[in-house]
PDB file of C-alpha atoms in Angstrom:
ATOM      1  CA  UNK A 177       0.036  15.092 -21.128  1.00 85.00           C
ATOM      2  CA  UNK A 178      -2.961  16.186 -18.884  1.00 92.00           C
ATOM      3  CA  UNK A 179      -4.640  16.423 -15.791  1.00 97.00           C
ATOM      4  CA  UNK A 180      -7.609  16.608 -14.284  1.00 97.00           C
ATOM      5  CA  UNK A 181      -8.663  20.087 -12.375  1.00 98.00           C
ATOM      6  CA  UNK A 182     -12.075  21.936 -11.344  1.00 97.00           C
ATOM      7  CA  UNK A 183     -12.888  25.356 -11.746  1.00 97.00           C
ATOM      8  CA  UNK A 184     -14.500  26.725  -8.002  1.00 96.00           C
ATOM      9  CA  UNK A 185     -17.853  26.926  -9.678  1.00 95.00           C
ATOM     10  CA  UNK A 186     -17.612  23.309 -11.436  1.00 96.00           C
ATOM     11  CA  UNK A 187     -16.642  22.047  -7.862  1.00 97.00           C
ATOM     12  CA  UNK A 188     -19.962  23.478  -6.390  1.00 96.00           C
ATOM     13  CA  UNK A 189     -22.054  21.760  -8.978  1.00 94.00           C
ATOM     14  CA  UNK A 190     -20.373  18.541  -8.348  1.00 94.00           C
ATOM     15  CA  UNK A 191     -20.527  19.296  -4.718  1.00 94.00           C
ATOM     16  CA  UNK A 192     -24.395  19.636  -5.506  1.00 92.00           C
ATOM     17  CA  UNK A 193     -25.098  16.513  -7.615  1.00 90.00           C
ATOM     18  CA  UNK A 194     -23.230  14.866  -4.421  1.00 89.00           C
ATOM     19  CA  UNK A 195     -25.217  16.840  -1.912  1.00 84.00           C
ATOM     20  CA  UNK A 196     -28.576  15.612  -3.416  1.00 80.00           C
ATOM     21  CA  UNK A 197     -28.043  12.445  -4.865  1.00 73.00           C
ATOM     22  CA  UNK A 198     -25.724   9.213  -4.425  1.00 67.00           C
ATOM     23  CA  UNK A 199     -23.695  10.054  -7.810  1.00 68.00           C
ATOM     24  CA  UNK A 200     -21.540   6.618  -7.690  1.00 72.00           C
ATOM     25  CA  UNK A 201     -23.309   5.160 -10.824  1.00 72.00           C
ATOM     26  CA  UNK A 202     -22.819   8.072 -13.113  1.00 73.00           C
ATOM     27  CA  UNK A 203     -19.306   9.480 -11.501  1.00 79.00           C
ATOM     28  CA  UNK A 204     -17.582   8.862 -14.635  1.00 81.00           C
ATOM     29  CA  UNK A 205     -20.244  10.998 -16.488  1.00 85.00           C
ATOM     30  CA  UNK A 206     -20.103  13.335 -13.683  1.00 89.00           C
ATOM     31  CA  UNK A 207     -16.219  13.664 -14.279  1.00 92.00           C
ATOM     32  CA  UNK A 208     -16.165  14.158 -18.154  1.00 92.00           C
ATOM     33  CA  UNK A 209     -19.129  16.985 -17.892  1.00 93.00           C
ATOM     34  CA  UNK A 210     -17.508  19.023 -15.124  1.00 95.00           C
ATOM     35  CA  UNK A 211     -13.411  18.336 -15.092  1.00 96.00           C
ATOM     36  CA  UNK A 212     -11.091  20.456 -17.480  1.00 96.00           C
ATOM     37  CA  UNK A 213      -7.845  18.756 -18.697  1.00 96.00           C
ATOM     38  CA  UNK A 214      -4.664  21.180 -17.588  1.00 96.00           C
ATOM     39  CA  UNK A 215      -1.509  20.913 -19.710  1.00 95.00           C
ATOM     40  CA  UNK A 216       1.701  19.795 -17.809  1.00 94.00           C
ATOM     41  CA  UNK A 217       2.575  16.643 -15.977  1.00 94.00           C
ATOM     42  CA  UNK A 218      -0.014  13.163 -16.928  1.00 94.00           C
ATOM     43  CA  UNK A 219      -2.440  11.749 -13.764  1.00 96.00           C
ATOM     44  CA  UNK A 220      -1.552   8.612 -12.722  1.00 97.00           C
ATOM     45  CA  UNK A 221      -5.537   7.889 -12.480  1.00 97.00           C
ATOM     46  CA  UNK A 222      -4.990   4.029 -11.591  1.00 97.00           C
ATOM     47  CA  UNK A 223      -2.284   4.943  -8.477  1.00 97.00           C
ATOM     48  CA  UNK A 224      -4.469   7.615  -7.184  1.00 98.00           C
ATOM     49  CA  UNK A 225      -7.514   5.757  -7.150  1.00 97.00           C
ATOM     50  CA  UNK A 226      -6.231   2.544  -5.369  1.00 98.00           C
ATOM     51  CA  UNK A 227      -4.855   4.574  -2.719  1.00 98.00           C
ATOM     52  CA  UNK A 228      -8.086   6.256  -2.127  1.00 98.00           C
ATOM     53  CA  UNK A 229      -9.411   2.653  -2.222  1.00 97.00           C
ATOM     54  CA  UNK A 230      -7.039   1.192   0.133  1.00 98.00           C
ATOM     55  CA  UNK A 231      -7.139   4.391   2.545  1.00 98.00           C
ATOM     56  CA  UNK A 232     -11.153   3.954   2.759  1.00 97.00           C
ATOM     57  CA  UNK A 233     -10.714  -0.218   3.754  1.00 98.00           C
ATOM     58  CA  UNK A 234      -8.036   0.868   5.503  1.00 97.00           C
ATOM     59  CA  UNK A 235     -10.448   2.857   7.825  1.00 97.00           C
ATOM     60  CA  UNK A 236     -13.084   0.339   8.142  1.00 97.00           C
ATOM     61  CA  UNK A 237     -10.859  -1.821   9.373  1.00 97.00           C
ATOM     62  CA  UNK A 238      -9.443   0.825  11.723  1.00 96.00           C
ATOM     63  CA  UNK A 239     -13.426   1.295  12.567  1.00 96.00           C
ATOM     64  CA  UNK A 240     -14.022  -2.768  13.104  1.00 95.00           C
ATOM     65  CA  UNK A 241     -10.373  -2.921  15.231  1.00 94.00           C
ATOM     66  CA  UNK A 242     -11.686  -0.078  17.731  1.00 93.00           C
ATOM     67  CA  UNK A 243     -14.738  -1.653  18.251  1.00 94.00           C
ATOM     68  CA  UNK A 244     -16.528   1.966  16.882  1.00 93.00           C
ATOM     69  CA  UNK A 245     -20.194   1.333  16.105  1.00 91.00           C
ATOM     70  CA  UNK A 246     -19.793   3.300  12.413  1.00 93.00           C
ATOM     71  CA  UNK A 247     -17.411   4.786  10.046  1.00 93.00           C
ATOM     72  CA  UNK A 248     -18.228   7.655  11.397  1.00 91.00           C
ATOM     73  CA  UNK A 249     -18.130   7.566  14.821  1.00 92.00           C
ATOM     74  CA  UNK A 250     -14.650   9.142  15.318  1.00 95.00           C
ATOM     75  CA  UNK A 251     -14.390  12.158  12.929  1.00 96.00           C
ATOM     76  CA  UNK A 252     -11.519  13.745  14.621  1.00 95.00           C
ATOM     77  CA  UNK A 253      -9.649  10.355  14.510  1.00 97.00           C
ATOM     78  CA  UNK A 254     -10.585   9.829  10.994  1.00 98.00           C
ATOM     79  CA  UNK A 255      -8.996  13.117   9.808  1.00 98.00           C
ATOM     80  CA  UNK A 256      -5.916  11.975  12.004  1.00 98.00           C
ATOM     81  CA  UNK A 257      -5.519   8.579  10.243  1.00 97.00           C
ATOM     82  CA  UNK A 258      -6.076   9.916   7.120  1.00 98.00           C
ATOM     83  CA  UNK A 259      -3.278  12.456   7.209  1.00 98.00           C
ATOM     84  CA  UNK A 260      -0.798   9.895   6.655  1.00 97.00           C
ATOM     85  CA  UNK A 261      -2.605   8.645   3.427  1.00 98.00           C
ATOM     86  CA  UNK A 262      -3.384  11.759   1.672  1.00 98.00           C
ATOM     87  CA  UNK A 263      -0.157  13.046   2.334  1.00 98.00           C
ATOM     88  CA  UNK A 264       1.388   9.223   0.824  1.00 97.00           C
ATOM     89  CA  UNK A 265      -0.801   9.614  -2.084  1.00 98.00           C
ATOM     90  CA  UNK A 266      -0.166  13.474  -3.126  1.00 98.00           C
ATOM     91  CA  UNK A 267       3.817  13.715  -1.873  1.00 97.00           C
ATOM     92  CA  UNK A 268       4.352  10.940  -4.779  1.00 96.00           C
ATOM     93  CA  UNK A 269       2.624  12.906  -7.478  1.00 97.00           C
ATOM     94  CA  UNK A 270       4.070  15.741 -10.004  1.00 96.00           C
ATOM     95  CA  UNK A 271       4.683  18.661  -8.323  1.00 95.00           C
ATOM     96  CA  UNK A 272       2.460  20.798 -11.476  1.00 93.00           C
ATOM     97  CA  UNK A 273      -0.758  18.666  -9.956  1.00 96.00           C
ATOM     98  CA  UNK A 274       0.177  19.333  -6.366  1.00 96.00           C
ATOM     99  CA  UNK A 275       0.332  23.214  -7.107  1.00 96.00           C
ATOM    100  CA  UNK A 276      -2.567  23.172  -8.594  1.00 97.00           C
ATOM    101  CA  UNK A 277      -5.789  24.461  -7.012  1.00 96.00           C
ATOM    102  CA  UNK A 278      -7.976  23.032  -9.539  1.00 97.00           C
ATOM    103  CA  UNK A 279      -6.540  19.348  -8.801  1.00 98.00           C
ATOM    104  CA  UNK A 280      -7.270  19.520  -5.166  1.00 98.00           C
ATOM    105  CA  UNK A 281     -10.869  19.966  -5.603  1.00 98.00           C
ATOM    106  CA  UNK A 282     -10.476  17.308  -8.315  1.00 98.00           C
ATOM    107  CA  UNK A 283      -8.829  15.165  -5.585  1.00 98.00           C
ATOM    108  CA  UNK A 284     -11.617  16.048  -2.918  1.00 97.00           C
ATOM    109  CA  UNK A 285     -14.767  15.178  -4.932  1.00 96.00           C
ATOM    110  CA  UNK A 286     -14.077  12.537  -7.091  1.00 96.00           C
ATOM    111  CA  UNK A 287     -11.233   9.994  -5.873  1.00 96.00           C
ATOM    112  CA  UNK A 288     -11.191  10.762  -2.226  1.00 97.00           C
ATOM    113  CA  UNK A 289     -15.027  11.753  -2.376  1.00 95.00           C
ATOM    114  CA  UNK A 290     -15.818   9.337  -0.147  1.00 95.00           C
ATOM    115  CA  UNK A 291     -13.432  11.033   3.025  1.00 98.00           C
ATOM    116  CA  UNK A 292     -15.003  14.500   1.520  1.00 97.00           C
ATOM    117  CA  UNK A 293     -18.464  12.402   2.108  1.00 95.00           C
ATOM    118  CA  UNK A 294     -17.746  11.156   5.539  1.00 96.00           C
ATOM    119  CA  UNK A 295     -15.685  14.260   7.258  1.00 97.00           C
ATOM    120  CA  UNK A 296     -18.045  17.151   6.246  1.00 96.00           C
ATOM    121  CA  UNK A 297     -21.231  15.577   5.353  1.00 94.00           C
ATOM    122  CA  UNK A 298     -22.872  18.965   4.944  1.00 94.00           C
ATOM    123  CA  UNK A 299     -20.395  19.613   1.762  1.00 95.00           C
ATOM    124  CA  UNK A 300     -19.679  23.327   2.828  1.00 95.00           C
ATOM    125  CA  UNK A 301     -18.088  25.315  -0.258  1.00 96.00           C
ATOM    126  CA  UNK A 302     -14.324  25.662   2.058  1.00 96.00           C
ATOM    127  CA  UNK A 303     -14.068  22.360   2.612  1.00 97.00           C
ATOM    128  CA  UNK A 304     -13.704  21.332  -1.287  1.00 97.00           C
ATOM    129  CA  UNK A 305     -12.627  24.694  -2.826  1.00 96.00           C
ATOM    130  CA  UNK A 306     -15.792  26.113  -3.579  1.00 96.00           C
ATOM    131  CA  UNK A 307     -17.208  29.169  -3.696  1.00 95.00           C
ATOM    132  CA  UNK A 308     -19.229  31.184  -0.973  1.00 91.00           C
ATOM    133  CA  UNK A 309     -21.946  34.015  -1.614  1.00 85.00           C
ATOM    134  CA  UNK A 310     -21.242  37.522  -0.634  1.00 82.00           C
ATOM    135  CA  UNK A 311     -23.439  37.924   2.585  1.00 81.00           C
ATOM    136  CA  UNK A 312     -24.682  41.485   1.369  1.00 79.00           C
ATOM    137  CA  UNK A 313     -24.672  40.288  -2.297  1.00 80.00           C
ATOM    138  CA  UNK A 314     -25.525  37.178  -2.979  1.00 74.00           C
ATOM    139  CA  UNK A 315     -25.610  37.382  -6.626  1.00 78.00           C
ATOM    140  CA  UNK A 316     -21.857  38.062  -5.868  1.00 85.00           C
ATOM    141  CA  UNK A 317     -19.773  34.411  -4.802  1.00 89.00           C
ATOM    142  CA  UNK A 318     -16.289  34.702  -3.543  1.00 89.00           C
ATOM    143  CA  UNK A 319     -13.093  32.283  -3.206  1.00 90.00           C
ATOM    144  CA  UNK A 320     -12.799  29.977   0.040  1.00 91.00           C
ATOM    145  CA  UNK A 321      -9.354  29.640   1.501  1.00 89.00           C
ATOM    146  CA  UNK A 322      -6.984  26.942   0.874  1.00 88.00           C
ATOM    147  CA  UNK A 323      -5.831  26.030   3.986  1.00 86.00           C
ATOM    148  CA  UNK A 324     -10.013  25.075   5.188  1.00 91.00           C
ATOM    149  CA  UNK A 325      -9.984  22.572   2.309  1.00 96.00           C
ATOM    150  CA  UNK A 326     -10.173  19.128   3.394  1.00 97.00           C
ATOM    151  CA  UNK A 327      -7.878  17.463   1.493  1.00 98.00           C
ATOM    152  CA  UNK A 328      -5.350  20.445   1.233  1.00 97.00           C
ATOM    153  CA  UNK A 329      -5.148  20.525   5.101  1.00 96.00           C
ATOM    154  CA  UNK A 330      -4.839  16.691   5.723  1.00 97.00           C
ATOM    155  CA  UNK A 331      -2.045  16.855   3.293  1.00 97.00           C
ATOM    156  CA  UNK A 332      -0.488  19.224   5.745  1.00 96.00           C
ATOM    157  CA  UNK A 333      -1.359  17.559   8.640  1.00 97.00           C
ATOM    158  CA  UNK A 334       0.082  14.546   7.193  1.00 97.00           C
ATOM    159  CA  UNK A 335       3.870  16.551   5.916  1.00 96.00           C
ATOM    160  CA  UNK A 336       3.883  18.263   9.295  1.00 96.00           C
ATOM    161  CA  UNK A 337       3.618  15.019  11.303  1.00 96.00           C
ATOM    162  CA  UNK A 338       6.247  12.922   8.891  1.00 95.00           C
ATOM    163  CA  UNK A 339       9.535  11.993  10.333  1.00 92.00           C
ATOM    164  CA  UNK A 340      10.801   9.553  12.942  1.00 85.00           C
ATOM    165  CA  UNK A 341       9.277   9.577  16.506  1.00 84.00           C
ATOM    166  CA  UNK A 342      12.981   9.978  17.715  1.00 72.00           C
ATOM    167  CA  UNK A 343      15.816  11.433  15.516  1.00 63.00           C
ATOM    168  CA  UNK A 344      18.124   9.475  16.582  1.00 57.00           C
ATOM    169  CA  UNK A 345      16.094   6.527  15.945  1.00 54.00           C
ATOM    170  CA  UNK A 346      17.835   5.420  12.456  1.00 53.00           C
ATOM    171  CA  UNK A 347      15.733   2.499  11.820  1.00 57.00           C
ATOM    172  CA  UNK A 348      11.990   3.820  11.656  1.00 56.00           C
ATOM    173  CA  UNK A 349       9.490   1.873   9.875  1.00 65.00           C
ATOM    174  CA  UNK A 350       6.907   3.544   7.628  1.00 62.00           C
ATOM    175  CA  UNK A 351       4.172   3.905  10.105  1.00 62.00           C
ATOM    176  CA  UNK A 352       6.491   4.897  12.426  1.00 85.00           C
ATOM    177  CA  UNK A 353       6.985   7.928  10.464  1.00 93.00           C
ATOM    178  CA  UNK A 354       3.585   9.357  10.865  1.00 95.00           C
ATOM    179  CA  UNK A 355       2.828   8.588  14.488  1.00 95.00           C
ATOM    180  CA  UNK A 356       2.618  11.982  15.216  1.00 96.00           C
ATOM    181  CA  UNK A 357      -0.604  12.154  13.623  1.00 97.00           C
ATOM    182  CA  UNK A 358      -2.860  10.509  15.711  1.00 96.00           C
ATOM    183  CA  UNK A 359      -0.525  11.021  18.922  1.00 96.00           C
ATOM    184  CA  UNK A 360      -2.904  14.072  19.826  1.00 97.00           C
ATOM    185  CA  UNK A 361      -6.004  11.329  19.960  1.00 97.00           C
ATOM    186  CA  UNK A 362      -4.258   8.600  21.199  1.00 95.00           C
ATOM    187  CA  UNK A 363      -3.226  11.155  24.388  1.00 96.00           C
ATOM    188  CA  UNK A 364      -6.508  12.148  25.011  1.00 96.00           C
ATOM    189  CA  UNK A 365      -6.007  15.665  23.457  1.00 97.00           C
ATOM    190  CA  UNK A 366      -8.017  17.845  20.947  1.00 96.00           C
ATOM    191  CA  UNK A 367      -6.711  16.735  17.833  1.00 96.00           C
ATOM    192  CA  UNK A 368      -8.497  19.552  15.780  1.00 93.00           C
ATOM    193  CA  UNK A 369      -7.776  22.542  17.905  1.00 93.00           C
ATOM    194  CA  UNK A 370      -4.062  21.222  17.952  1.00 96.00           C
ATOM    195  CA  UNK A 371      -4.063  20.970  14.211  1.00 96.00           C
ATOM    196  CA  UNK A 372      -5.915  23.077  12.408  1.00 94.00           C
ATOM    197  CA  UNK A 373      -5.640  26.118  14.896  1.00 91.00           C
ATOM    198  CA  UNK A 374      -1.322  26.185  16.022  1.00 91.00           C
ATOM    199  CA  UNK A 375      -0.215  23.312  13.170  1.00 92.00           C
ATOM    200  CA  UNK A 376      -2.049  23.925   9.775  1.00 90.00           C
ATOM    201  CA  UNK A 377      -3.349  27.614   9.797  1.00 83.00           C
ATOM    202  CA  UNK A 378       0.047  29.049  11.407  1.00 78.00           C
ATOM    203  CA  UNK A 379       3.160  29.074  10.693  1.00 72.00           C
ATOM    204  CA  UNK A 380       4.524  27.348  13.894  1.00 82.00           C
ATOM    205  CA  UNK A 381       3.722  24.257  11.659  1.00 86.00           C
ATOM    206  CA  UNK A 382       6.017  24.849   8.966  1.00 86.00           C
ATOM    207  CA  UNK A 383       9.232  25.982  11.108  1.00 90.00           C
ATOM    208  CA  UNK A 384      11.971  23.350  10.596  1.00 92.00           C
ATOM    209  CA  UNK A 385      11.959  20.688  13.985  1.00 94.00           C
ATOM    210  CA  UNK A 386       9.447  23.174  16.137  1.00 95.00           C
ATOM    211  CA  UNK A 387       6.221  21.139  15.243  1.00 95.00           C
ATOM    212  CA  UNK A 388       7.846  17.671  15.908  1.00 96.00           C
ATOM    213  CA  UNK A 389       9.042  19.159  19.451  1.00 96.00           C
ATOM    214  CA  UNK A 390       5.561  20.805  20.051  1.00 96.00           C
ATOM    215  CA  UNK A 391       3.445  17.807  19.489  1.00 97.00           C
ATOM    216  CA  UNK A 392       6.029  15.273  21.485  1.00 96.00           C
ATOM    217  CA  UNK A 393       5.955  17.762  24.116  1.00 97.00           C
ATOM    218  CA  UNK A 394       2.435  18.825  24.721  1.00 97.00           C
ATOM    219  CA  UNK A 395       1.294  14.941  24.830  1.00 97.00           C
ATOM    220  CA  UNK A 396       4.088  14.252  27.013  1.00 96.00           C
ATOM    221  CA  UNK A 397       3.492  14.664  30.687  1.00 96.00           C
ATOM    222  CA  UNK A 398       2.243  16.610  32.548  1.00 97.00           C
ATOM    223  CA  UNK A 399       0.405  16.952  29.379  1.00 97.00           C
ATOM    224  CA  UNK A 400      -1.203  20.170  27.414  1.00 97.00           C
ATOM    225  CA  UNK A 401      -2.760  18.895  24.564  1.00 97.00           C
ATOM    226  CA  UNK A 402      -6.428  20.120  24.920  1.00 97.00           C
ATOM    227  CA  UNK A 403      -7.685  23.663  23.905  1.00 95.00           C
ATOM    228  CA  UNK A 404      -6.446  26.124  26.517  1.00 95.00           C
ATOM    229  CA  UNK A 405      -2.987  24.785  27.394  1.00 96.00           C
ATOM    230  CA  UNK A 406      -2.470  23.979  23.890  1.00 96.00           C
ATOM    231  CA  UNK A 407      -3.201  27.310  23.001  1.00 95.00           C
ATOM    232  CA  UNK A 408      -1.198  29.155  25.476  1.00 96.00           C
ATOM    233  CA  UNK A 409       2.129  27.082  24.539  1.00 96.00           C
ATOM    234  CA  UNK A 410       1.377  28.205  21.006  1.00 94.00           C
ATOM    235  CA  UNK A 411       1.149  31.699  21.846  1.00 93.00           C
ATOM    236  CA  UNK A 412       4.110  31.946  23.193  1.00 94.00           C
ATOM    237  CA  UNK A 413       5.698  30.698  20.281  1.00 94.00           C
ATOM    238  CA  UNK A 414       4.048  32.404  18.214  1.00 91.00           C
ATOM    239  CA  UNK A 415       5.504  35.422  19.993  1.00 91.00           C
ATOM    240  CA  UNK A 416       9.006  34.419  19.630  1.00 91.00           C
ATOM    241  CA  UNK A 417       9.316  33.769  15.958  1.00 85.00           C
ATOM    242  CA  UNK A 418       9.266  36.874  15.252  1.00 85.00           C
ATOM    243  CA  UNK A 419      12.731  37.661  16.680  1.00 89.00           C
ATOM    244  CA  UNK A 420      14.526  34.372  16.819  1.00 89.00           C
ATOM    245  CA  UNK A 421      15.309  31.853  13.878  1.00 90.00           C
ATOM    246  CA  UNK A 422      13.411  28.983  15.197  1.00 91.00           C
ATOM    247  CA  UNK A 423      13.637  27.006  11.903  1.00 88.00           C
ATOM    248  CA  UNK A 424      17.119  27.190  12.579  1.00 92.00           C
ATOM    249  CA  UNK A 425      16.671  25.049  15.862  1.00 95.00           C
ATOM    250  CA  UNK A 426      17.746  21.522  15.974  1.00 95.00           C
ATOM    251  CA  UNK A 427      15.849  18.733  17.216  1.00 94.00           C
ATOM    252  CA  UNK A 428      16.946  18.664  20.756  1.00 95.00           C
ATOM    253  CA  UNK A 429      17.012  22.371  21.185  1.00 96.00           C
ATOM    254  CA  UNK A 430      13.217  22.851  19.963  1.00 96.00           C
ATOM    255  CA  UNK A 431      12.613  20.281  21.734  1.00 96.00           C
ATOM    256  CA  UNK A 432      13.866  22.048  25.257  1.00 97.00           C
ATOM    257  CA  UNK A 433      12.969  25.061  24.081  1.00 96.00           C
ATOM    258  CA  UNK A 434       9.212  23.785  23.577  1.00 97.00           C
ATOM    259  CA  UNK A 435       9.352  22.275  26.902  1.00 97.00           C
ATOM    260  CA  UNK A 436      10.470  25.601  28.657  1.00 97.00           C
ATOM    261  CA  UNK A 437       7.567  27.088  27.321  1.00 96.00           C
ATOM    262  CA  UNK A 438       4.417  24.167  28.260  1.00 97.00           C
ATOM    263  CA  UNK A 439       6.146  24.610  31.833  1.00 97.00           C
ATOM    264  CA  UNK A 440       5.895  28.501  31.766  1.00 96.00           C
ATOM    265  CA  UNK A 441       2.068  28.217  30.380  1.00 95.00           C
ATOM    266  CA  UNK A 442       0.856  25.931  32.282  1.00 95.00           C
ATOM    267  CA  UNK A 443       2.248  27.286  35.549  1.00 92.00           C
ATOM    268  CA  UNK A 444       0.648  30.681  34.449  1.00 77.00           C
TER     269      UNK A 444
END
């Protein structure tokens, strides 16, 4: 059984033929030139490719029900909305694909190409696992970091933000379950700042209820969910992790704790 990976410099020359040309009518020859079959767990091809299928109508409809004039008209929502998708799609899959570097750049330019397409039109080598040239030797190209690749970080965005709105809530339906991830927009916030700065590039994202409790709390009034607030409550965090288990935290007592801490920022 196989899958499907990239190599960092096969992903830049798909990332070019993208760049420069509409490849849609020779993707499949596009795929068999450039991909490299890894050994382990198979792809299920069809699964993955209806859910990127789905997740793009999905969007247009999103598009057509907020009156937007184009699909791209709300980038930060769009990464937002598709955090619960991506993070659908990959959670279900093998775990030998989903530790695979190779199969996220598969993942970002040829099945989801289209988000890839519409999120960072300019096709910068971080945002599909690339590779970037050394600034005093060019001739020289260096790895991009993980955790700036599209798809990797919606994935995150989209595990961070699963889970029910309340925990005591027992009957939560599936959508329910990643409402965090657009709360940020839907409260007027700054969805990117929030995320990718203090949820997906830190580590306050990844410690047990303290992400649930610091989203819920900086949307909730009196609200600090745009860049400087934000930033201060996650600072102070920050700060404390390194001397106190917060992972060990339950729900409730991140949740107070995160409050005592927007209160103390914002009254700084």
């Amino acid at each position: 059984m196989t899958y499907p990976t990239l190599t960092p410099r096969s992903a830049d020359q798909v990332a070019d033929a993208i760049r420069f040309a509409d490849p849609d009518d020779v993707i499949t020859t596009l795929e068999a030139d450039s991909c490299v079959g890894a050994d382990g767990a198979d792809y299920p091809r069809a699964a993955v490719e209806s859910a990127a299928e789905t997740a793009q109508a999905a969007w247009s409809t999103q598009v057509d029900r907020l009156g937007l004039k184009s699909l791209d008209a709300d980038l930060y929502l769009l990464e937002a909305f598709m955090a619960e998708h991506i993070h659908r799609t990959v959670q279900a899959l093998p775990i030998d694909l989903r530790e695979d570097p190779g199969f996220w750049r598969y993942l970002a330019l040829f099945p989801f190409r289209w988000y890839l397409k519409l999120r960072e039109p300019e096709l910068q080598p971080q945002d599909y696992g690339g590779t970037k040239p050394d600034k005093d030797r060019p001739d020289k190209r260096h790895l991009t970091q993980a955790n700036y690749q599209l798809l990797f970080r919606t994935y995150l965005w989209g595990k961070i933000a699963f889970g029910k709105p309340n925990p005591d809530k027992v009957n939560a339906n599936e959508k329910d379950l990643y409402s965090r991830a657009t709360l940020v927009n839907e409260t007027n916030g700054a969805p990117t700042d929030v995320w990718h700065s203090h949820m997906v590039r830190v580590q306050l994202g990844q410690l047990g209820h303290l992400p649930h409790a610091f989203i819920d709390s900086i949307c909730d009034e009196p609200k600090a969910n745009t860049t400087k607030p934000a930033r201060l409550v996650e600072k102070r965090l920050t700060r404390m992790k390194h001397n106190i288990l917060l992972d060990v935290y339950d729900a409730p007592k991140a949740r107070a704790l995160v409050d005592e801490q927007k209160t103390l920022a914002l009254n700084k």
